[in-house]
Amino acid sequence: MDWRRIYRAADWLMIALALQGLWILGTLAGLVVLGYGPASTALAACWRSMVHESTESSVQEGCWRLFWRTWRRELGRSQGVVLVPTLTLWPIVFWALRTRSLPVAVVVLAIGCGLLLTLVYFPVAAAAGSGRGVVESWRLGVALAWTRPGPTMGIGLGVVALAVVSVTVSSIVWPLFVPSLPVLAAVWSSERTLGRRQAVELDPPA
């Protein structure tokens, strides 16, 4: 048994727990509705720093500052990039629950699940470039989600697994690790796509 991997996984879970706490504070700081977008973007920014840095300790020490700096910077733009698309999910869920036609409900729920998986990537898109406009960030979020659909579907399965554990084992699991762990998975999944896009932007084809 490789204890180093176990210790490293435990370290990442503790970091996920700490960032989840920051996300809750950031959401409450914006009175929930206005805090959701900047808190989610700041969460993604912290995870990107963790993934990019070789020394975890130096990043952990700066996560508090990075989170709130990103929160303040993205307070306005994140409402359009993250909050507005998230709000479109609620009418879909409402109509899926209200319809009496099973085929229609299945189609609507499938659309809702696809949108939910895409929304996980929107904070990553927002954190990846503060200079991008809202529509451009939406396009980037969709590209990050579905250029490589395998990891995105894996995130969906992971969220379902967390929900099952929360229902069957302990209800505290969900509020402790969602959205922190799904956003981490989205950051990992996005790195290759973001690297390719940045390479194209720096060296565009003739």
mmCIF file of C-alpha atoms in Angstrom:
data_model
loop_
_atom_site.group_PDB
_atom_site.id
_atom_site.type_symbol
_atom_site.label_atom_id
_atom_site.label_comp_id
_atom_site.label_asym_id
_atom_site.label_seq_id
_atom_site.Cartn_x
_atom_site.Cartn_y
_atom_site.Cartn_z
ATOM 1 C CA MET A 1 0.000 0.000 0.000
ATOM 2 C CA ASP A 2 1.350 3.405 -1.028
ATOM 3 C CA TRP A 3 0.743 5.557 2.034
ATOM 4 C CA ARG A 4 2.056 8.652 0.273
ATOM 5 C CA ARG A 5 -0.859 8.597 -2.155
ATOM 6 C CA ILE A 6 -3.281 8.150 0.703
ATOM 7 C CA TYR A 7 -1.770 11.090 2.583
ATOM 8 C CA ARG A 8 -1.837 13.217 -0.567
ATOM 9 C CA ALA A 9 -5.496 12.363 -1.193
ATOM 10 C CA ALA A 10 -6.274 13.279 2.417
ATOM 11 C CA ASP A 11 -4.454 16.606 1.952
ATOM 12 C CA TRP A 12 -6.516 17.392 -1.136
ATOM 13 C CA LEU A 13 -9.739 16.525 0.692
ATOM 14 C CA MET A 14 -8.798 18.918 3.492
ATOM 15 C CA ILE A 15 -8.049 21.629 0.941
ATOM 16 C CA ALA A 16 -11.409 20.933 -0.716
ATOM 17 C CA LEU A 17 -13.085 21.304 2.670
ATOM 18 C CA ALA A 18 -11.299 24.613 3.330
ATOM 19 C CA LEU A 19 -12.190 26.003 -0.093
ATOM 20 C CA GLN A 20 -15.786 24.874 0.392
ATOM 21 C CA GLY A 21 -15.859 26.978 3.551
ATOM 22 C CA LEU A 22 -14.499 29.975 1.634
ATOM 23 C CA TRP A 23 -17.121 29.439 -1.067
ATOM 24 C CA ILE A 24 -19.890 29.468 1.543
ATOM 25 C CA LEU A 25 -18.500 32.666 3.070
ATOM 26 C CA GLY A 26 -18.215 34.284 -0.355
ATOM 27 C CA THR A 27 -21.761 33.308 -1.258
ATOM 28 C CA LEU A 28 -23.124 34.687 2.007
ATOM 29 C CA ALA A 29 -21.068 37.877 1.576
ATOM 30 C CA GLY A 30 -23.083 38.619 -1.554
ATOM 31 C CA LEU A 31 -26.391 37.783 0.129
ATOM 32 C CA VAL A 32 -26.436 34.388 -1.625
ATOM 33 C CA VAL A 33 -27.795 35.468 -5.027
ATOM 34 C CA LEU A 34 -25.159 38.093 -5.794
ATOM 35 C CA GLY A 35 -22.467 36.108 -3.999
ATOM 36 C CA TYR A 36 -22.862 32.853 -5.900
ATOM 37 C CA GLY A 37 -21.130 34.017 -9.102
ATOM 38 C CA PRO A 38 -18.023 35.657 -7.618
ATOM 39 C CA ALA A 39 -17.647 32.930 -4.968
ATOM 40 C CA SER A 40 -17.750 30.192 -7.622
ATOM 41 C CA THR A 41 -15.280 32.063 -9.823
ATOM 42 C CA ALA A 42 -12.942 32.611 -6.867
ATOM 43 C CA LEU A 43 -13.218 28.904 -6.000
ATOM 44 C CA ALA A 44 -12.139 27.992 -9.532
ATOM 45 C CA ALA A 45 -9.269 30.502 -9.372
ATOM 46 C CA CYS A 46 -7.971 28.917 -6.153
ATOM 47 C CA TRP A 47 -8.152 25.420 -7.612
ATOM 48 C CA ARG A 48 -6.309 26.564 -10.742
ATOM 49 C CA SER A 49 -3.543 27.930 -8.528
ATOM 50 C CA MET A 50 -3.393 24.656 -6.626
ATOM 51 C CA VAL A 51 -3.151 22.629 -9.832
ATOM 52 C CA HIS A 52 -0.498 24.871 -11.394
ATOM 53 C CA GLU A 53 1.767 25.295 -8.382
ATOM 54 C CA SER A 54 4.343 22.639 -7.517
ATOM 55 C CA THR A 55 4.346 23.446 -3.781
ATOM 56 C CA GLU A 56 0.946 23.116 -2.140
ATOM 57 C CA SER A 57 1.924 24.912 1.077
ATOM 58 C CA SER A 58 2.720 28.193 -0.647
ATOM 59 C CA VAL A 59 -0.632 28.139 -2.424
ATOM 60 C CA GLN A 60 -2.605 27.263 0.690
ATOM 61 C CA GLU A 61 -1.140 30.245 2.490
ATOM 62 C CA GLY A 62 -2.229 32.554 -0.334
ATOM 63 C CA CYS A 63 -5.661 31.051 -1.011
ATOM 64 C CA TRP A 64 -7.458 33.406 1.358
ATOM 65 C CA ARG A 65 -6.026 36.466 -0.386
ATOM 66 C CA LEU A 66 -6.496 34.990 -3.849
ATOM 67 C CA PHE A 67 -10.103 34.065 -3.119
ATOM 68 C CA TRP A 68 -11.178 37.478 -1.914
ATOM 69 C CA ARG A 69 -9.146 39.339 -4.517
ATOM 70 C CA THR A 70 -10.881 37.322 -7.236
ATOM 71 C CA TRP A 71 -14.240 37.702 -5.495
ATOM 72 C CA ARG A 72 -13.988 41.499 -5.551
ATOM 73 C CA ARG A 73 -12.684 41.648 -9.127
ATOM 74 C CA GLU A 74 -15.368 39.320 -10.494
ATOM 75 C CA LEU A 75 -18.300 40.645 -8.465
ATOM 76 C CA GLY A 76 -19.838 42.318 -11.495
ATOM 77 C CA ARG A 77 -18.778 40.193 -14.468
ATOM 78 C CA SER A 78 -19.506 36.858 -12.787
ATOM 79 C CA GLN A 79 -23.188 37.746 -12.503
ATOM 80 C CA GLY A 80 -23.436 37.471 -16.267
ATOM 81 C CA VAL A 81 -20.942 34.641 -16.752
ATOM 82 C CA VAL A 82 -22.062 32.353 -13.909
ATOM 83 C CA LEU A 83 -25.306 33.510 -12.293
ATOM 84 C CA VAL A 84 -27.469 34.163 -15.375
ATOM 85 C CA PRO A 85 -26.855 30.728 -16.966
ATOM 86 C CA THR A 86 -27.455 29.081 -13.587
ATOM 87 C CA LEU A 87 -30.824 30.794 -13.241
ATOM 88 C CA THR A 88 -31.935 29.295 -16.576
ATOM 89 C CA LEU A 89 -31.720 25.864 -14.957
ATOM 90 C CA TRP A 90 -34.671 26.509 -12.658
ATOM 91 C CA PRO A 91 -37.370 26.912 -15.372
ATOM 92 C CA ILE A 92 -36.142 23.653 -16.931
ATOM 93 C CA VAL A 93 -36.470 21.805 -13.623
ATOM 94 C CA PHE A 94 -39.875 23.424 -13.020
ATOM 95 C CA TRP A 95 -41.294 22.317 -16.366
ATOM 96 C CA ALA A 96 -39.828 18.843 -16.002
ATOM 97 C CA LEU A 97 -41.658 18.434 -12.699
ATOM 98 C CA ARG A 98 -44.906 19.960 -13.959
ATOM 99 C CA THR A 99 -45.285 18.077 -17.238
ATOM 100 C CA ARG A 100 -47.510 15.006 -17.300
ATOM 101 C CA SER A 101 -45.873 13.545 -20.388
ATOM 102 C CA LEU A 102 -43.102 11.090 -19.528
ATOM 103 C CA PRO A 103 -41.228 11.457 -22.865
ATOM 104 C CA VAL A 104 -41.285 15.256 -22.542
ATOM 105 C CA ALA A 105 -40.105 15.046 -18.939
ATOM 106 C CA VAL A 106 -37.210 12.755 -19.937
ATOM 107 C CA VAL A 107 -36.133 15.128 -22.711
ATOM 108 C CA VAL A 108 -36.378 18.172 -20.468
ATOM 109 C CA LEU A 109 -34.436 16.441 -17.683
ATOM 110 C CA ALA A 110 -31.746 15.368 -20.175
ATOM 111 C CA ILE A 111 -31.402 18.985 -21.299
ATOM 112 C CA GLY A 112 -31.250 20.073 -17.663
ATOM 113 C CA CYS A 113 -28.519 17.530 -16.836
ATOM 114 C CA GLY A 114 -26.478 18.654 -19.834
ATOM 115 C CA LEU A 115 -26.834 22.274 -18.784
ATOM 116 C CA LEU A 116 -25.909 21.432 -15.187
ATOM 117 C CA LEU A 117 -22.706 19.707 -16.304
ATOM 118 C CA THR A 118 -21.868 22.668 -18.536
ATOM 119 C CA LEU A 119 -22.449 25.128 -15.702
ATOM 120 C CA VAL A 120 -19.673 23.486 -13.666
ATOM 121 C CA TYR A 121 -17.203 24.815 -16.234
ATOM 122 C CA PHE A 122 -18.454 28.404 -16.339
ATOM 123 C CA PRO A 123 -16.593 29.477 -13.166
ATOM 124 C CA VAL A 124 -13.450 27.919 -14.661
ATOM 125 C CA ALA A 125 -13.983 29.905 -17.859
ATOM 126 C CA ALA A 126 -14.497 33.075 -15.831
ATOM 127 C CA ALA A 127 -11.369 32.468 -13.761
ATOM 128 C CA ALA A 128 -9.264 31.602 -16.815
ATOM 129 C CA GLY A 129 -9.525 35.069 -18.317
ATOM 130 C CA SER A 130 -10.860 38.204 -16.631
ATOM 131 C CA GLY A 131 -10.507 40.104 -19.909
ATOM 132 C CA ARG A 132 -13.084 37.995 -21.747
ATOM 133 C CA GLY A 133 -16.598 39.273 -22.240
ATOM 134 C CA VAL A 134 -19.665 37.459 -20.960
ATOM 135 C CA VAL A 135 -20.620 35.805 -24.258
ATOM 136 C CA GLU A 136 -17.013 34.823 -24.961
ATOM 137 C CA SER A 137 -16.794 33.260 -21.496
ATOM 138 C CA TRP A 138 -19.989 31.302 -22.164
ATOM 139 C CA ARG A 139 -18.505 29.952 -25.377
ATOM 140 C CA LEU A 140 -15.311 29.010 -23.556
ATOM 141 C CA GLY A 141 -17.298 27.246 -20.826
ATOM 142 C CA VAL A 142 -19.205 25.172 -23.387
ATOM 143 C CA ALA A 143 -15.939 24.327 -25.181
ATOM 144 C CA LEU A 144 -14.285 23.262 -21.926
ATOM 145 C CA ALA A 145 -17.240 21.043 -21.064
ATOM 146 C CA TRP A 146 -17.760 19.269 -24.373
ATOM 147 C CA THR A 147 -14.459 19.329 -26.278
ATOM 148 C CA ARG A 148 -13.617 16.309 -24.120
ATOM 149 C CA PRO A 149 -17.034 14.888 -23.095
ATOM 150 C CA GLY A 150 -15.600 11.887 -21.231
ATOM 151 C CA PRO A 151 -14.318 13.832 -18.188
ATOM 152 C CA THR A 152 -17.513 15.895 -18.161
ATOM 153 C CA MET A 153 -19.658 12.776 -17.963
ATOM 154 C CA GLY A 154 -17.299 11.512 -15.271
ATOM 155 C CA ILE A 155 -17.989 14.656 -13.254
ATOM 156 C CA GLY A 156 -21.690 13.917 -13.592
ATOM 157 C CA LEU A 157 -21.186 10.399 -12.262
ATOM 158 C CA GLY A 158 -19.081 11.775 -9.421
ATOM 159 C CA VAL A 159 -21.807 14.226 -8.439
ATOM 160 C CA VAL A 160 -24.346 11.386 -8.472
ATOM 161 C CA ALA A 161 -22.015 9.322 -6.289
ATOM 162 C CA LEU A 162 -21.677 12.197 -3.802
ATOM 163 C CA ALA A 163 -25.463 12.536 -3.745
ATOM 164 C CA VAL A 164 -25.894 8.803 -3.075
ATOM 165 C CA VAL A 165 -23.319 8.884 -0.265
ATOM 166 C CA SER A 166 -25.005 11.966 1.183
ATOM 167 C CA VAL A 167 -28.415 10.263 1.169
ATOM 168 C CA THR A 168 -27.351 6.801 2.327
ATOM 169 C CA VAL A 169 -24.374 7.461 4.619
ATOM 170 C CA SER A 170 -24.234 11.034 5.865
ATOM 171 C CA SER A 171 -26.137 14.108 4.724
ATOM 172 C CA ILE A 172 -23.160 16.299 5.658
ATOM 173 C CA VAL A 173 -21.102 15.029 2.684
ATOM 174 C CA TRP A 174 -22.940 17.177 0.123
ATOM 175 C CA PRO A 175 -22.571 20.588 1.828
ATOM 176 C CA LEU A 176 -18.949 19.782 2.708
ATOM 177 C CA PHE A 177 -17.711 19.004 -0.797
ATOM 178 C CA VAL A 178 -20.140 20.416 -3.388
ATOM 179 C CA PRO A 179 -19.300 22.460 -5.433
ATOM 180 C CA SER A 180 -15.648 22.306 -4.337
ATOM 181 C CA LEU A 181 -14.829 18.806 -5.675
ATOM 182 C CA PRO A 182 -16.797 19.126 -8.965
ATOM 183 C CA VAL A 183 -15.068 22.447 -9.702
ATOM 184 C CA LEU A 184 -11.688 20.814 -8.980
ATOM 185 C CA ALA A 185 -12.546 18.060 -11.466
ATOM 186 C CA ALA A 186 -13.595 20.694 -14.020
ATOM 187 C CA VAL A 187 -10.300 22.538 -13.539
ATOM 188 C CA TRP A 188 -8.302 19.349 -14.101
ATOM 189 C CA SER A 189 -10.404 18.475 -17.139
ATOM 190 C CA SER A 190 -9.979 21.965 -18.609
ATOM 191 C CA GLU A 191 -6.207 22.243 -18.428
ATOM 192 C CA ARG A 192 -5.488 20.530 -21.744
ATOM 193 C CA THR A 193 -8.140 22.496 -23.632
ATOM 194 C CA LEU A 194 -7.046 25.793 -22.089
ATOM 195 C CA GLY A 195 -3.404 25.024 -22.904
ATOM 196 C CA ARG A 196 -4.254 24.428 -26.556
ATOM 197 C CA ARG A 197 -6.346 27.603 -26.799
ATOM 198 C CA GLN A 198 -3.628 29.700 -25.204
ATOM 199 C CA ALA A 199 -1.065 28.245 -27.589
ATOM 200 C CA VAL A 200 -3.249 29.207 -30.541
ATOM 201 C CA GLU A 201 -3.776 32.704 -29.157
ATOM 202 C CA LEU A 202 -0.024 33.198 -28.671
ATOM 203 C CA ASP A 203 0.907 31.676 -32.025
ATOM 204 C CA PRO A 204 -2.104 31.996 -34.354
ATOM 205 C CA PRO A 205 -1.976 30.079 -37.621
ATOM 206 C CA ALA A 206 -0.833 32.061 -40.653
#
